[in-house]
Amino acid sequence: MTAKIQGAQAPASAPAGALPATAAPAATAARVQWLRDELERHNYQYYVLDAPTIPDAEYDALFGELQALETEHPDLLTDESPTQRVGGAPLSAFDTVRHRVPMLSLNNGFDDEDVIGFDRRCAQGLGRTAAAAPAEDLFSAAEVADSAVEYACELKFDGLAMSLRYEDGKLVQAATRGDGETGEDVTVNVRTIKAIPLKLRGKAPAVLEVRGEVFMYRAEFDKLNERQAEAGEKTFVNPRNAAAGSLRQLDPRITARRPLSFFAYGIGELQGAERPPTHSVMLDGFATLGLPVCGERQVVKGAQGLLSFYREIGARRDQLPYDIDGVVYKVNAVPEQEQLGFVSRAPRFALAHKFPAQEMTTVVEDIEVQVGRTGAITPVARLAPVFVGGVTVTNATLHNEDEIRRKDVHVGDTVIVRRAGDVIPEVVAVVLERRPEGARAFVMPTACPVCGSHIERLEGEAIARCTGGLICAAQRKQALLHFAQRRAMDIEGLGDKVVEQLVDQGIVHTPADLYKLGVAKLAALDRMADKSATNLLAAIEASRETTMNRFIFALGIRHVGEATAKDLAKHFGKLDNLMAADEAALLEVNDVGPVVAQSIAGFLAEPHNVEVIEQLRAAGVHWPETEPMARAPLPLAGKTFVLTGTLPTMSREDAKERLEAAGAKVAGSVSKKTDYVVAGAEAGSKLERAQALGVPVLDEDGMLALLAEVAQMEQQGGAEPENAQ
Ligand code: IVH
């Protein structure tokens, strides 16, 4: 239902042009009302219940009908109509709004102690004693004291706080938080957000100010950035910035195209209704009124409950479809909230328990390049150490030259670094305002920093490569690490540090050299005790017995991952068969396309690669070999053809090729063993001989028909054509 609001056409059933543009008849007014209710109901199903009930096309049809009726009868148009979300005329500036109930902020907590302290203060403030469990006992079976305070736990959404004012159920104003006392009137923009009802469902209070967060789902953010990039427009750093930028648009038609969303979490002013008894009842009430409320919430007791909510959400943080920067705890009972009150600008009854930030700024101290196993040159930003996503980050990949240009990263720049979950840290954007004078642009080196070989970047490729191959120590190290990894030859103990020394000291040049190592050489390495040397040797020894797919994968052929290695092993059965295969033969392997086939053929055409393979086999690396995968014989295999005369459309060469491709043999003279003679104009003695011997004679059409027939047979599973003898 996204982005469908504009441009929907009235269905043919709409009474277009049937009625004059005067006061609408009652039946039309009723239909208009029904359409609005129906559209709002679907919005509610979609945004609040997260359970859409009709397909987009049906929604569009209803929408179109409503639009047509409103055009026909402008007197029926109201501000609350779902058609009025498309965004009106641009503003020149936002008006200022004074919040009648200030929009406060939350106190922050960062660790267990802060949470325990918060719980203790709440319990004391309410005249109870906090359950006095020490931190390490928090998850023991310790019973939660009856006196423990009850809290509503929810997420801390990473968006923008918003106050929505509903009067008699109608959205009359939307304002940003601003400084908490005054904010900006962004009503025209907020009206375009489909998750926000223009009219509340059911019986609404006279005045209800709903406080909540405007945000953007990550998937929608990614799509928006793709669209922006395609249109050559600026992309956004993160969903929060995208949401903020979208709300700050003076042209609401732009906001209308931005996929904004909303979750409600509080009340500002309220008139004409009692405050709900608890925070959780309030949230349920919001949903009943048609306001989206996040489902990730829970009512718990005491500090134990708070901390287990924090841990549970923390473990799932990266799987949530939107960004959060923590969780929020609020004393659940509203009278208790009132009893605890506020201290300066924040409530005593609530705490934001923050997660480690996933984005931080730091300075790019240098940009260096790293050389990978296949020679790929990767620029890496060396960063001033920064604590982000729970670890200290000092490096971030910049992927390739184009990426550096796109992000415009210079040495000296202040950048935003992101590390979410286990994902490797990345530079998200440059803070251009903080670029110092003399910031240096990155220049791709022309020579490999490790071996000095020429660096080349082939046309159409994003990656620059060192051309040094196995001459390059960096590539050799990576190749060895790849060879030894668990999924390849599984040599435990052959890690970075050992490989580094083995290569730098000239002890190991190729994987085959590993099998020549002795304890003495290994034990002499830094940080290598006799015991670990013996263990490593045992692991090398054990790796001699392997499987063909592991061996193929271990070779580190570009584009040959584990799956392709398995396909190759299965297809060829024996390594010699693979080594003898040309590109055409490789293309017959399941899932091997031209790029992979070319890469394998290229690898095997290098004498030094073949030499390493031979050395490995000579060193006793072995695996069980099998027969190559049986291939269905070609449909004309075993049939002999003779071509004679001039064929009407094909050259004899072409005809020969076609027949051979189907498995036939094309011979020069006719004998009793000839299966068919294909004769064209001015066929001479061969035709006569065929006739004399009773060999079937085909013309060009006959031959093509036969080829077509066998091709079809092959597709259907391979029986011989009826007329092939
Ligand atoms: S309650 C009086 N609940 O955090 C308490 N705020 O530092 C008012 N936020 O400006 C806020 N998720 O933008 C509350 N579940 C949540 C929230 C939340 C995000 C933001 C909000 C506010 C800031 C407070």
Coordinates of N, CA and C and ligand atoms in Angstrom, one line a residue, residues 104-106 108 154-161 177 212-213 265 325 328 330 342 347 349-350 352, ligand 1:
L104 N 9.6 16.5 27.4 CA 10.8 16.3 28.2 C 11.7 15.3 27.5
S105 N 12.9 15.2 28.2 CA 13.8 14.1 27.7 C 13.9 13.1 28.8
L106 N 14.7 12.1 28.5 CA 14.8 10.9 29.4 C 16.2 10.9 30.0
N108 N 19.5 9.0 31.0 CA 20.1 7.8 30.4 C 20.8 6.9 31.4
E154 N 9.8 -0.7 26.9 CA 9.6 -0.5 25.5 C 10.9 -0.2 24.8
L155 N 10.8 0.1 23.5 CA 12.1 0.3 22.7 C 12.4 1.8 22.7
K156 N 13.6 2.2 22.6 CA 14.0 3.6 22.4 C 14.2 3.7 20.9
F157 N 13.2 4.2 20.2 CA 13.3 4.3 18.7 C 14.2 5.5 18.3
D158 N 15.0 5.2 17.3 CA 16.0 6.2 16.8 C 15.3 7.0 15.7
G159 N 14.5 7.9 16.1 CA 13.8 8.8 15.1 C 13.7 10.2 15.6
L160 N 12.5 10.8 15.4 CA 12.3 12.1 15.9 C 11.0 12.2 16.7
A161 N 11.1 12.8 17.9 CA 10.0 12.9 18.7 C 8.9 13.8 18.1
R177 N 9.7 18.3 18.6 CA 10.0 18.6 20.0 C 10.7 19.9 20.2
G212 N 5.1 10.6 20.3 CA 5.6 9.4 19.8 C 6.8 9.7 18.9
E213 N 7.2 8.7 18.1 CA 8.4 8.9 17.3 C 8.1 8.6 15.8
Y265 N 4.0 6.6 22.1 CA 4.4 6.1 23.4 C 4.1 7.0 24.6
D325 N 18.1 2.8 19.8 CA 19.4 3.1 20.4 C 19.4 2.7 21.9
V328 N 13.5 1.7 26.9 CA 13.0 2.7 27.8 C 12.2 1.9 28.9
K330 N 9.5 2.5 32.0 CA 8.7 3.5 32.7 C 7.9 2.9 33.8
F342 N 9.1 14.7 38.5 CA 10.2 15.1 37.6 C 11.3 15.7 38.3
P347 N 11.7 12.9 33.6 CA 10.9 12.3 34.7 C 11.7 11.3 35.5
F349 N 10.4 8.8 36.9 CA 9.8 7.5 36.7 C 10.3 6.7 35.5
A350 N 11.2 7.3 34.7 CA 11.6 6.7 33.4 C 13.1 6.7 33.3
A352 N 16.1 5.8 30.1 CA 16.5 5.2 28.8 C 17.8 4.4 29.0
Ligands
IVH1 S1 9.3 8.9 26.4 C1 9.0 12.2 29.4 N1 9.6 6.7 25.0 O1 13.9 9.7 23.4 C2 9.5 11.1 28.5 N2 10.9 8.6 24.4 O2 15.4 11.4 25.5 C3 9.4 11.5 27.1 N3 12.4 8.2 22.5 O3 12.8 12.9 22.7 C4 10.0 10.5 26.1 N4 11.7 6.1 22.1 O4 12.5 11.2 20.9 C5 10.0 8.0 25.2 N5 9.7 4.7 23.9 C6 10.1 6.0 24.0 C7 11.1 6.6 23.2 C8 11.4 7.9 23.4 C9 12.5 7.1 21.7 C10 13.1 9.5 22.3 C11 12.2 10.7 22.2 C12 12.7 11.6 23.2 C13 14.0 11.1 23.6 C14 14.1 11.2 25.1

